[in-house]
Structures are given as C-alpha cells and as structure tokens.
Short mmCIF file of C-alpha atoms in Angstrom, two decimals:
data_model
loop_
_atom_site.label_atom_id
_atom_site.label_comp_id
_atom_site.label_asym_id
_atom_site.label_seq_id
_atom_site.Cartn_x
_atom_site.Cartn_y
_atom_site.Cartn_z
CA MET A 9 -3.90 45.56 16.10
CA ALA A 10 -5.10 43.69 19.26
CA THR A 11 -8.97 43.52 19.41
CA THR A 12 -11.31 43.69 22.34
CA THR A 13 -11.14 39.81 22.30
CA ASP A 14 -7.53 39.39 22.07
CA SER A 15 -6.96 41.94 25.03
CA SER A 16 -9.36 40.17 27.47
CA LEU A 17 -7.82 36.76 26.58
CA LEU A 18 -4.47 38.10 27.66
CA ARG A 19 -5.89 39.24 30.77
CA ASN A 20 -7.50 35.70 31.47
CA GLY A 21 -6.01 34.20 34.59
CA ASN A 22 -6.91 30.81 33.17
CA PHE A 23 -5.13 31.22 29.74
CA ARG A 24 -2.08 32.90 31.30
CA TRP A 25 -1.68 29.64 33.39
CA LEU A 26 -2.15 27.25 30.48
CA LEU A 27 0.20 29.43 28.09
CA GLY A 28 2.99 30.03 30.73
CA GLY A 29 3.00 26.28 31.75
CA GLY A 30 2.76 25.14 28.44
CA LEU A 31 5.71 27.11 27.32
CA ILE A 32 7.88 25.90 30.03
CA SER A 33 6.88 22.20 29.37
CA MET A 34 7.52 22.59 25.73
CA LEU A 35 10.83 24.05 26.24
CA GLY A 36 11.77 21.07 28.85
CA ASP A 37 10.60 18.74 26.21
CA GLN A 38 13.40 19.94 23.87
CA PHE A 39 15.99 18.52 26.55
CA SER A 40 14.52 15.09 26.22
CA MET A 41 14.19 15.28 22.70
CA LEU A 42 17.93 16.12 22.07
CA ALA A 43 19.03 13.75 25.25
CA LEU A 44 17.54 10.73 24.17
CA PRO A 45 18.75 10.19 20.76
CA TRP A 46 22.51 11.28 22.11
CA LEU A 47 22.21 8.57 25.11
CA VAL A 48 21.29 5.80 22.23
CA LEU A 49 24.18 7.03 19.97
CA SER A 50 26.61 7.24 22.85
CA LEU A 51 25.75 3.84 23.83
CA THR A 52 25.64 2.07 20.43
CA GLY A 53 26.65 4.68 17.77
CA ASP A 54 24.27 2.73 15.65
CA SER A 55 21.63 4.33 13.48
CA LEU A 56 19.24 1.34 13.56
CA SER A 57 19.15 1.58 17.40
CA LEU A 58 18.32 5.02 16.82
CA GLY A 59 15.58 4.56 14.81
CA ILE A 60 14.04 1.89 16.96
CA ALA A 61 14.34 4.18 20.02
CA VAL A 62 12.31 6.89 17.81
CA ALA A 63 9.81 4.49 16.72
CA LEU A 64 9.15 3.05 20.42
CA MET A 65 8.49 6.63 21.37
CA GLY A 66 6.16 7.42 18.25
CA ALA A 67 4.18 4.09 18.02
CA PRO A 68 2.28 4.37 21.22
CA ARG A 69 1.17 7.87 20.12
CA ALA A 70 -0.36 6.45 16.75
CA VAL A 71 -1.72 3.40 18.30
CA LEU A 72 -3.01 4.58 21.66
CA ILE A 73 -4.14 8.13 21.21
CA VAL A 74 -7.73 7.60 20.42
CA LEU A 75 -7.90 5.50 23.61
CA GLY A 76 -6.25 8.40 25.25
CA GLY A 77 -8.99 10.95 23.74
CA THR A 78 -11.57 8.39 25.28
CA VAL A 79 -9.93 8.20 28.59
CA ALA A 80 -9.91 12.09 28.67
CA ASP A 81 -13.69 12.35 27.87
CA ARG A 82 -14.63 9.85 30.53
CA TYR A 83 -12.35 10.83 33.28
CA SER A 84 -12.12 14.87 32.81
CA ALA A 85 -9.29 16.22 30.34
CA ARG A 86 -7.45 17.79 33.43
CA ARG A 87 -7.27 14.81 35.41
CA VAL A 88 -5.74 12.68 32.44
CA MET A 89 -3.68 15.61 31.43
CA LEU A 90 -2.09 15.93 35.06
CA LEU A 91 -1.46 12.15 35.44
CA SER A 92 0.39 12.12 32.07
CA LYS A 93 2.67 14.88 33.34
CA TYR A 94 3.44 13.39 36.54
CA ALA A 95 4.16 9.87 34.81
CA SER A 96 6.36 11.59 32.41
CA ALA A 97 8.20 13.36 35.41
CA ALA A 98 8.63 10.21 37.27
CA ILE A 99 9.92 8.33 34.03
CA LEU A 100 12.22 11.09 33.44
CA LEU A 101 13.71 11.08 37.00
CA LEU A 102 13.99 7.54 37.39
CA LEU A 103 15.88 7.75 34.05
CA ALA A 104 18.19 10.61 35.19
CA ALA A 105 18.87 8.62 38.48
CA LEU A 106 19.63 5.50 36.79
CA LEU A 107 22.13 7.21 34.60
CA LEU A 108 23.95 8.88 37.56
CA LEU A 109 24.36 5.69 39.03
CA GLY A 110 25.96 4.17 36.27
CA HIS A 111 23.14 1.87 34.92
CA ALA A 112 22.91 3.20 31.20
CA SER A 113 22.14 0.74 28.56
CA LEU A 114 20.14 0.45 25.59
CA THR A 115 17.13 -1.59 27.25
CA LEU A 116 16.73 1.50 29.74
CA ALA A 117 16.59 3.88 26.71
CA TYR A 118 14.11 1.86 24.97
CA VAL A 119 11.94 1.25 28.03
CA ALA A 120 11.86 5.16 28.83
CA ALA A 121 11.24 5.88 25.15
CA LEU A 122 7.98 3.47 25.03
CA ALA A 123 6.85 4.58 28.42
CA LEU A 124 7.18 8.29 27.43
CA GLY A 125 5.33 7.55 24.30
CA ILE A 126 2.55 5.75 26.30
CA ALA A 127 2.25 8.81 28.74
CA SER A 128 1.88 11.22 25.83
CA ALA A 129 -0.66 9.26 23.92
CA PHE A 130 -3.03 10.37 26.99
CA GLY A 131 -1.70 13.61 27.40
CA ILE A 132 -1.69 15.02 23.89
CA PRO A 133 -5.69 14.49 23.32
CA ALA A 134 -6.34 15.81 26.77
CA GLY A 135 -4.36 18.86 26.31
CA THR A 136 -6.38 19.82 23.09
CA ALA A 137 -9.51 19.14 24.59
CA ILE A 138 -9.06 21.24 27.88
CA LEU A 139 -8.80 24.86 25.99
CA PRO A 140 -12.49 25.50 25.32
CA GLN A 141 -13.25 24.68 28.78
CA ALA A 142 -10.60 27.34 30.15
CA VAL A 143 -11.33 30.50 27.77
CA PRO A 144 -14.41 32.34 26.60
CA PRO A 145 -15.78 30.90 23.16
CA PRO A 146 -15.03 34.27 21.20
CA SER A 147 -11.43 33.95 22.31
CA LEU A 148 -10.91 30.12 21.16
CA GLN A 149 -9.16 30.89 17.93
CA THR A 150 -6.98 33.62 19.26
CA ALA A 151 -6.00 30.96 22.30
CA ASN A 152 -5.25 28.21 19.84
CA SER A 153 -3.27 30.67 17.63
CA LEU A 154 -0.81 31.78 20.76
CA GLN A 155 -0.56 28.38 21.95
CA MET A 156 0.45 26.80 18.85
CA ALA A 157 2.69 29.86 18.13
CA VAL A 158 4.33 29.28 21.41
CA ARG A 159 4.73 25.46 20.67
CA GLN A 160 6.39 26.37 17.39
CA LEU A 161 8.68 28.68 18.99
CA SER A 162 9.70 26.41 21.50
CA LEU A 163 10.64 23.98 18.52
CA LEU A 164 12.81 26.72 17.07
CA ALA A 165 14.47 28.03 20.45
CA GLY A 166 14.28 24.75 22.68
CA PRO A 167 16.76 22.74 20.88
CA LEU A 168 19.09 25.60 20.93
CA LEU A 169 18.61 26.33 24.52
CA ALA A 170 19.14 22.55 25.29
CA ALA A 171 22.46 22.47 23.58
CA LEU A 172 24.01 25.38 25.40
CA VAL A 173 22.95 24.09 28.53
CA LEU A 174 24.40 20.70 27.96
CA GLY A 175 27.36 22.41 26.27
CA ALA A 176 28.16 24.49 29.37
CA ARG A 177 27.98 21.35 31.61
CA ASP A 178 30.36 19.65 29.48
CA GLY A 179 32.40 22.42 29.66
CA ALA A 180 32.29 21.97 33.39
CA GLN A 181 33.92 18.72 33.17
CA GLN A 182 30.85 16.60 33.66
CA THR A 183 31.02 13.28 32.22
CA GLY A 184 28.48 12.67 29.36
CA MET A 185 26.00 10.50 31.06
CA GLU A 186 26.07 13.14 33.95
CA SER A 187 25.04 15.67 31.11
CA LEU A 188 22.42 13.66 29.83
CA ALA A 189 20.86 12.99 33.18
CA ALA A 190 20.68 16.55 33.92
CA ALA A 191 18.93 17.25 30.89
CA PHE A 192 16.12 14.54 31.49
CA ALA A 193 15.97 16.29 35.16
CA ILE A 194 15.45 19.52 33.57
CA ASP A 195 12.51 18.11 31.57
CA ALA A 196 11.06 16.29 34.59
CA LEU A 197 10.85 19.69 36.54
CA THR A 198 9.40 21.40 33.74
CA PHE A 199 6.62 18.72 33.72
CA LEU A 200 5.96 19.25 37.39
CA PHE A 201 5.83 22.97 37.02
CA SER A 202 3.42 22.76 34.14
CA ALA A 203 1.28 20.19 36.06
CA TRP A 204 1.20 23.00 39.01
CA THR A 205 0.11 25.72 36.77
CA LEU A 206 -2.76 23.26 35.09
CA ARG A 207 -3.94 22.88 38.84
CA GLN A 208 -4.53 26.68 39.09
CA VAL A 209 -6.84 26.49 35.88
CA LYS A 210 -10.65 27.18 36.59
CA LEU A 211 -12.47 25.08 34.11
CA ARG A 212 -16.09 25.50 33.40
CA PRO A 213 -18.21 22.25 34.08
CA LEU A 214 -19.41 19.79 31.46
CA ALA A 215 -22.42 17.68 31.33
CA VAL A 216 -20.68 14.35 31.35
CA ALA A 217 -22.37 11.65 29.37
CA ALA A 218 -23.33 8.40 31.18
CA ALA A 219 -20.34 6.13 30.63
CA GLN A 220 -20.97 2.78 28.32
CA GLY A 221 -17.77 1.11 28.84
CA MET A 222 -14.12 2.19 27.76
CA TRP A 223 -14.59 0.44 24.27
CA ARG A 224 -18.40 1.48 23.65
CA ASP A 225 -17.28 5.11 24.59
CA MET A 226 -14.39 4.97 21.91
CA ALA A 227 -16.78 3.36 19.23
CA ALA A 228 -19.13 6.14 20.03
CA GLY A 229 -16.65 8.69 19.36
CA LEU A 230 -15.87 7.15 16.05
CA ALA A 231 -19.46 6.75 15.23
CA MET A 232 -20.08 10.60 15.94
CA VAL A 233 -17.33 11.63 13.49
CA TRP A 234 -18.66 9.15 10.88
CA ARG A 235 -22.24 10.45 11.25
CA ASP A 236 -21.33 14.04 10.90
CA GLN A 237 -20.97 14.49 7.39
CA PRO A 238 -18.96 17.54 7.12
CA LEU A 239 -16.53 16.24 9.76
CA ARG A 240 -16.08 12.94 8.09
CA SER A 241 -15.68 14.51 4.89
CA CYS A 242 -12.87 16.75 6.25
CA TYR A 243 -11.12 13.96 7.99
CA VAL A 244 -10.88 11.93 4.99
CA TYR A 245 -9.67 14.89 2.84
CA TRP A 246 -7.10 15.65 5.62
CA ALA A 247 -5.76 12.17 5.79
CA VAL A 248 -5.12 12.56 1.70
CA VAL A 249 -3.39 15.59 2.31
CA ALA A 250 -1.31 14.33 5.11
CA PHE A 251 -0.29 11.71 3.03
CA PHE A 252 0.86 13.79 0.07
CA VAL A 253 2.55 16.45 2.12
CA MET A 254 4.46 14.87 5.10
CA GLY A 255 6.56 12.47 3.28
CA PRO A 256 8.16 15.03 0.69
CA LEU A 257 8.76 17.15 3.53
CA GLN A 258 10.27 14.73 6.07
CA VAL A 259 12.29 12.49 3.18
CA ALA A 260 12.40 14.31 0.00
CA LEU A 261 13.53 17.70 1.62
CA PRO A 262 16.90 16.66 2.76
CA VAL A 263 17.59 14.82 -0.45
CA LEU A 264 16.82 18.00 -2.27
CA ALA A 265 19.39 19.81 -0.24
CA SER A 266 21.87 17.29 -0.66
CA GLU A 267 21.42 16.82 -4.46
CA ARG A 268 20.91 20.34 -5.53
CA LEU A 269 21.94 22.56 -2.66
CA HIS A 270 25.19 21.06 -1.69
CA GLY A 271 24.83 20.89 2.05
CA ALA A 272 23.44 20.38 5.59
CA SER A 273 23.48 24.21 6.07
CA ALA A 274 21.25 24.60 3.34
CA LEU A 275 18.80 22.14 4.82
CA GLY A 276 18.93 24.04 8.01
CA LEU A 277 17.99 27.34 6.18
CA LEU A 278 15.02 25.31 4.43
CA MET A 279 13.86 23.89 7.70
CA GLY A 280 14.33 27.21 9.45
CA ALA A 281 12.40 29.19 6.72
CA HIS A 282 9.57 26.68 7.05
CA GLY A 283 9.38 26.84 10.95
CA ALA A 284 9.61 30.68 11.00
CA GLY A 285 6.58 30.76 8.07
CA THR A 286 4.64 28.54 10.22
CA LEU A 287 4.92 30.68 13.27
CA ALA A 288 4.06 33.90 11.45
CA GLY A 289 0.95 32.03 10.08
CA MET A 290 -0.17 30.86 13.52
CA LEU A 291 0.23 34.41 14.65
CA ALA A 292 -1.80 35.75 11.67
CA SER A 293 -4.68 33.09 12.13
CA SER A 294 -7.06 35.62 13.45
CA LEU A 295 -6.84 37.47 10.18
CA GLY A 296 -9.91 36.97 8.02
CA GLY A 297 -12.37 35.80 10.50
CA ALA A 298 -15.30 37.10 8.78
CA TRP A 299 -14.60 35.23 5.73
CA LEU A 300 -13.82 31.95 7.46
CA ARG A 301 -17.48 32.07 9.26
CA ARG A 302 -19.04 32.02 5.90
CA ARG A 303 -16.41 30.02 3.80
CA PHE A 304 -14.23 27.72 5.94
CA GLY A 305 -14.33 24.94 3.41
CA ALA A 306 -13.63 26.98 0.62
CA THR A 307 -10.66 28.78 2.27
CA LEU A 308 -9.25 25.24 3.32
CA LEU A 309 -9.48 23.80 -0.26
CA LEU A 310 -7.89 27.25 -1.89
CA VAL A 311 -4.99 27.13 0.58
CA ASP A 312 -4.12 23.51 -0.25
CA ALA A 313 -4.30 24.31 -3.99
CA PHE A 314 -1.89 27.02 -3.78
CA VAL A 315 0.44 24.84 -1.29
CA GLY A 316 0.26 22.05 -4.19
CA LEU A 317 1.53 24.71 -6.70
CA LEU A 318 4.26 26.01 -4.33
CA LEU A 319 5.31 22.26 -3.79
CA MET A 320 5.54 21.83 -7.46
CA GLY A 321 7.63 24.97 -7.64
CA LEU A 322 9.90 23.52 -4.79
CA GLY A 323 10.84 20.72 -7.19
CA GLN A 324 12.30 23.40 -9.80
CA ILE A 325 14.54 25.20 -7.43
CA SER A 326 18.31 25.70 -8.17
CA THR A 327 19.11 27.94 -5.01
CA ALA A 328 18.61 27.73 -1.17
CA TRP A 329 17.17 31.11 -1.47
CA GLN A 330 14.60 30.09 -3.57
CA GLY A 331 13.58 27.07 -1.48
CA ALA A 332 13.52 28.97 1.67
CA ALA A 333 11.02 31.47 0.09
CA LEU A 334 8.71 28.91 -1.21
CA LEU A 335 8.86 26.91 2.30
CA ALA A 336 8.60 30.02 4.40
CA LEU A 337 5.39 30.72 2.57
CA THR A 338 4.14 27.01 2.78
CA GLY A 339 4.80 27.19 6.31
CA MET A 340 2.88 30.08 6.76
CA LEU A 341 -0.25 28.98 4.98
CA GLY A 342 0.02 25.71 6.99
CA GLY A 343 0.48 27.37 10.33
CA TYR A 344 -2.63 29.41 9.51
CA LEU A 345 -4.87 26.52 8.53
CA GLN A 346 -3.68 24.38 11.51
CA VAL A 347 -5.30 27.18 14.15
CA VAL A 348 -8.12 27.32 11.89
CA ILE A 349 -8.75 23.75 11.74
CA PHE A 350 -8.31 23.13 15.37
CA THR A 351 -10.83 25.87 16.47
CA TRP A 352 -13.42 24.43 13.70
CA ILE A 353 -13.12 21.08 15.31
CA GLN A 354 -13.34 22.58 19.05
CA ARG A 355 -16.50 24.43 18.01
CA ARG A 356 -18.13 21.96 16.14
CA VAL A 357 -18.01 18.88 18.40
CA ALA A 358 -19.65 18.78 21.77
CA PRO A 359 -17.24 19.02 24.34
CA ALA A 360 -18.04 15.51 26.04
CA MET A 361 -16.59 14.08 22.66
CA LEU A 362 -13.94 16.52 21.85
CA GLY A 363 -10.97 14.21 23.37
CA ARG A 364 -11.98 11.56 20.96
CA ALA A 365 -12.41 13.74 17.81
CA MET A 366 -9.20 15.67 18.44
CA ALA A 367 -7.45 12.20 19.12
CA LEU A 368 -8.68 10.74 15.81
CA PHE A 369 -7.75 14.04 14.08
CA MET A 370 -4.10 13.73 15.14
CA ALA A 371 -4.05 9.76 14.89
CA LEU A 372 -4.66 10.27 11.31
CA PHE A 373 -1.36 12.33 10.88
CA LEU A 374 0.70 10.13 13.22
CA GLY A 375 -0.32 6.94 11.36
CA LEU A 376 0.09 8.28 7.90
CA ALA A 377 3.40 9.99 8.68
CA PRO A 378 5.71 6.74 8.38
CA LEU A 379 3.56 5.42 5.62
CA SER A 380 4.06 8.74 3.57
CA ALA A 381 7.95 8.75 4.56
CA ALA A 382 8.22 5.23 3.39
CA ALA A 383 6.39 5.64 0.15
CA THR A 384 8.45 8.92 -0.61
CA GLY A 385 11.90 6.70 -0.05
CA ALA A 386 10.54 3.98 -2.23
CA LEU A 387 9.49 6.33 -5.07
CA LEU A 388 13.07 8.25 -4.80
CA ARG A 389 14.69 5.29 -6.14
CA ARG A 390 12.34 5.67 -9.60
CA LEU A 391 12.07 9.37 -9.62
CA THR A 392 14.31 12.29 -9.14
CA VAL A 393 13.62 14.75 -6.17
CA GLY A 394 12.24 17.24 -8.78
CA GLU A 395 9.89 14.71 -10.15
CA LEU A 396 8.56 13.71 -6.82
CA PHE A 397 7.87 17.30 -5.63
CA CYS A 398 6.01 18.00 -8.87
CA GLY A 399 4.10 14.96 -8.58
CA GLY A 400 3.12 15.31 -5.17
CA GLY A 401 2.16 18.78 -5.65
CA ALA A 402 0.09 17.93 -8.48
CA LEU A 403 -1.79 15.25 -6.64
CA LEU A 404 -2.48 17.54 -3.94
CA LEU A 405 -3.84 20.40 -6.05
CA ALA A 406 -6.07 17.48 -7.58
CA ALA A 407 -7.38 16.32 -4.40
CA ALA A 408 -8.21 19.87 -3.46
CA VAL A 409 -9.92 20.34 -7.10
CA ALA A 410 -11.71 16.93 -6.59
CA ALA A 411 -13.00 17.97 -3.12
CA ALA A 412 -14.34 21.14 -4.62
CA LEU A 413 -16.11 19.63 -7.37
CA PHE A 414 -17.64 16.38 -5.74
CA THR A 415 -17.90 16.99 -1.98
CA ALA A 416 -19.81 19.43 0.21
CA ILE A 417 -16.34 20.69 1.86
CA PRO A 418 -16.70 24.09 -0.05
CA ARG A 419 -20.23 24.98 1.35
CA ILE A 420 -18.95 24.24 5.22
CA ALA A 421 -19.03 27.19 7.20
CA GLY A 422 -16.64 28.09 10.16
CA ALA A 423 -19.47 29.10 12.81
CA GLU A 424 -21.46 25.63 12.18
CA THR A 425 -21.84 23.63 15.46
CA LEU A 426 -23.76 20.61 16.50
#
C-alpha cells in the first residue's frame, strides 16, 4: 500500500525528471555494454583483448572515483553529472562516426573504453550525491528504492531490448559495424536526453565549504569517514563482506552451473533469479522503517548472517531450481540492504561531503571485486565449488558474528545524523 510520503514523491516533479531521465539513460547504457564487447570480438575474436577492454573501462572507476566524488562536492554534483553525460555522449557519437567511416580498430575500442570509464568515475558519485538535494528528506529511502529498482529493471530488460534492436538492424541488411555504430549512437542520444531532464531538476541550495585545494578536499573527505566511528566501522565491515560475496557470485557461480547443473541455460536461470530477487528487495525496502530507525546495525548484521547461511546452502544444491530459490532470496536480501545502506549514508553525511563519502563506499566494491574474483579463481584450483561456497558463506557468517560481538555496529541506529 502506498503511504502518503510515497504518493507525494511520485507527484514530485524533481523526482519524476530524475527517474525518467535515469531510466532512459540506463537502458541506453545496455546498448553500449552489448556493443563494445561485440566490437572487440568482431575485430579480434580474442578473449584476452575483450578482457583488456573491460579492464580499461573498469579500472578508472576504481582508481578515480574518490577524485570524482571530491570534484562533485567542490563544483556541484549536478554540474559534474552534466559534464559526465555530455562527455560520454561525445565519446559515443565520435565512436559511432568512426565506425561508419570504416575506421574500426582495436585501438579505437580500447580508447573508447578508457574514456567512458573515466567519464563514469566522475558521473557515478555525482549521481548518488544529487538525490538528497532533489527530494524531501522523509522521501529519501523511497526515492532510493525506486531509483535502484529502475536500475535493476534496466539490467534485466536493457540487454534484451538492445539485442532485439540490433538484431532487427542486422535483418535489414546492415553491416556489422553499422549496427554497432547505431547502438553507440542510441546510447549517446539517451545521455543527451537524460542531461536535458537533469537540467529541469530544481535542487535545494547547499552551503559550500571553503575550498582547500583538490587533494586537501579529498583528504578531508577521507578524514571525515575515519573520524566518524560508526561510519568507519561499517565501511571496514562492508569491505570484508564484499570480498567474501562478490568473487563467489561472479566466478564460482558459472563453475557451479557448469559442473553440477549442466549448461548455460542453468546459469541464466540462476542469474535471472538473483536479479529478480534483487529487484523485489529494492521495491520492498520501505518495509520495516520503524525497526531500522532503532536497529540499523543489528538488521545489517542479521541479514548478512542469513546470507552467509544461504551461500553455504548454495554449495550443496544438485538442481537448478534449488539454486534459483536460494539466489532469489539472497538477491532479495541484498537489494533490500543496498537501498537501506545508501539511505543511511546519505542521511548521516553532511551534504558538502556526500560525494566523497559515496565515492569511497563504491570504491571499496569496485576495487575489491577483481581481487575477490582472482582469489576465488585461485581457490577453485584447490577446492571444489561446493567447498568454496560453504567456506565463503561460513566466513561471511563469522564476520557478522564477530562484528556483533566486538564492534559497535549492532548499536547503530538508522536515524543518526552528524
């Protein structure tokens, strides 16, 4: 049932502009996410080249995202987000034009991937910092829930839409490069459209702290997180959780599908169940608000402990439906927590520091994802996939129990502010 707060949010013009523009842009992103790997494989047929292109897009996000958050705090989140969108659109339009002119090359693909990664390193933290300035504070968690649910929905529907559009163009006797150029151009247009919608949003003015220099501003953001003991404890704990969870889901899950469930279709079912569960959890994140206001930390640890048990159970499955059920529940709990955590940080951190705080939070996951994946791959040479899931789940459970016993996280309340 929609609450009064939810209904007023849906009538809020600022939020409708953000949500609509974001949906179109995120759907457009899926065209490039499909077309860029296909471009590399069309040129080389080499998986190593594809891996390099993916790394070139992802590495700048991990390395530069804290700088991106500092720039957003220093120069206005909306201005930085707009520049990121315009830069991404220009990169994609230039790439599309060069493909149409017959200048496709692996170097071009690498340069485009690197440039898009750099642009996103500035746009992502700006995007997370702008929402608290655009919606009323009581509506923030619902706004996060709807925005993240739209993002998750785009991840489910976007690739299918991109494949249908590109397939239709191929059927119309377009060359491969022409179809890929069309995909990049479509994404560029969605960036321009979302930039236009962003310009329609009216933001509350913020008191901007005196600038100390870019690097000092970045250091001040890191120091703020370090001095805030509950925030620091949570960031360290989330880094541990990310390391134990991300690798098994990215690397061990395909191995599990291959060894026990006999096929790519099973992997698709597992990933689809996890995605659908995540979407449901994000949409349900407004539930339990009263409990979270009193017991944010306790809820966080309780949910993570249960996810650890689910991962241990995943190591014992023998059929695809068992894995789908466990992963749907895992995704639901993870989606719920993701919205709750984002909202807690946005409410706790002063607006002038929010870009840096959110950037550091995302840098933990972006930086630890490849390390967790590499560690998982190495462990799978010595352990069975069942042993790996059991061990990872047990370590996550142990981390939640240790945090409950030896840190102040269980006593953190969701309504705390600086």
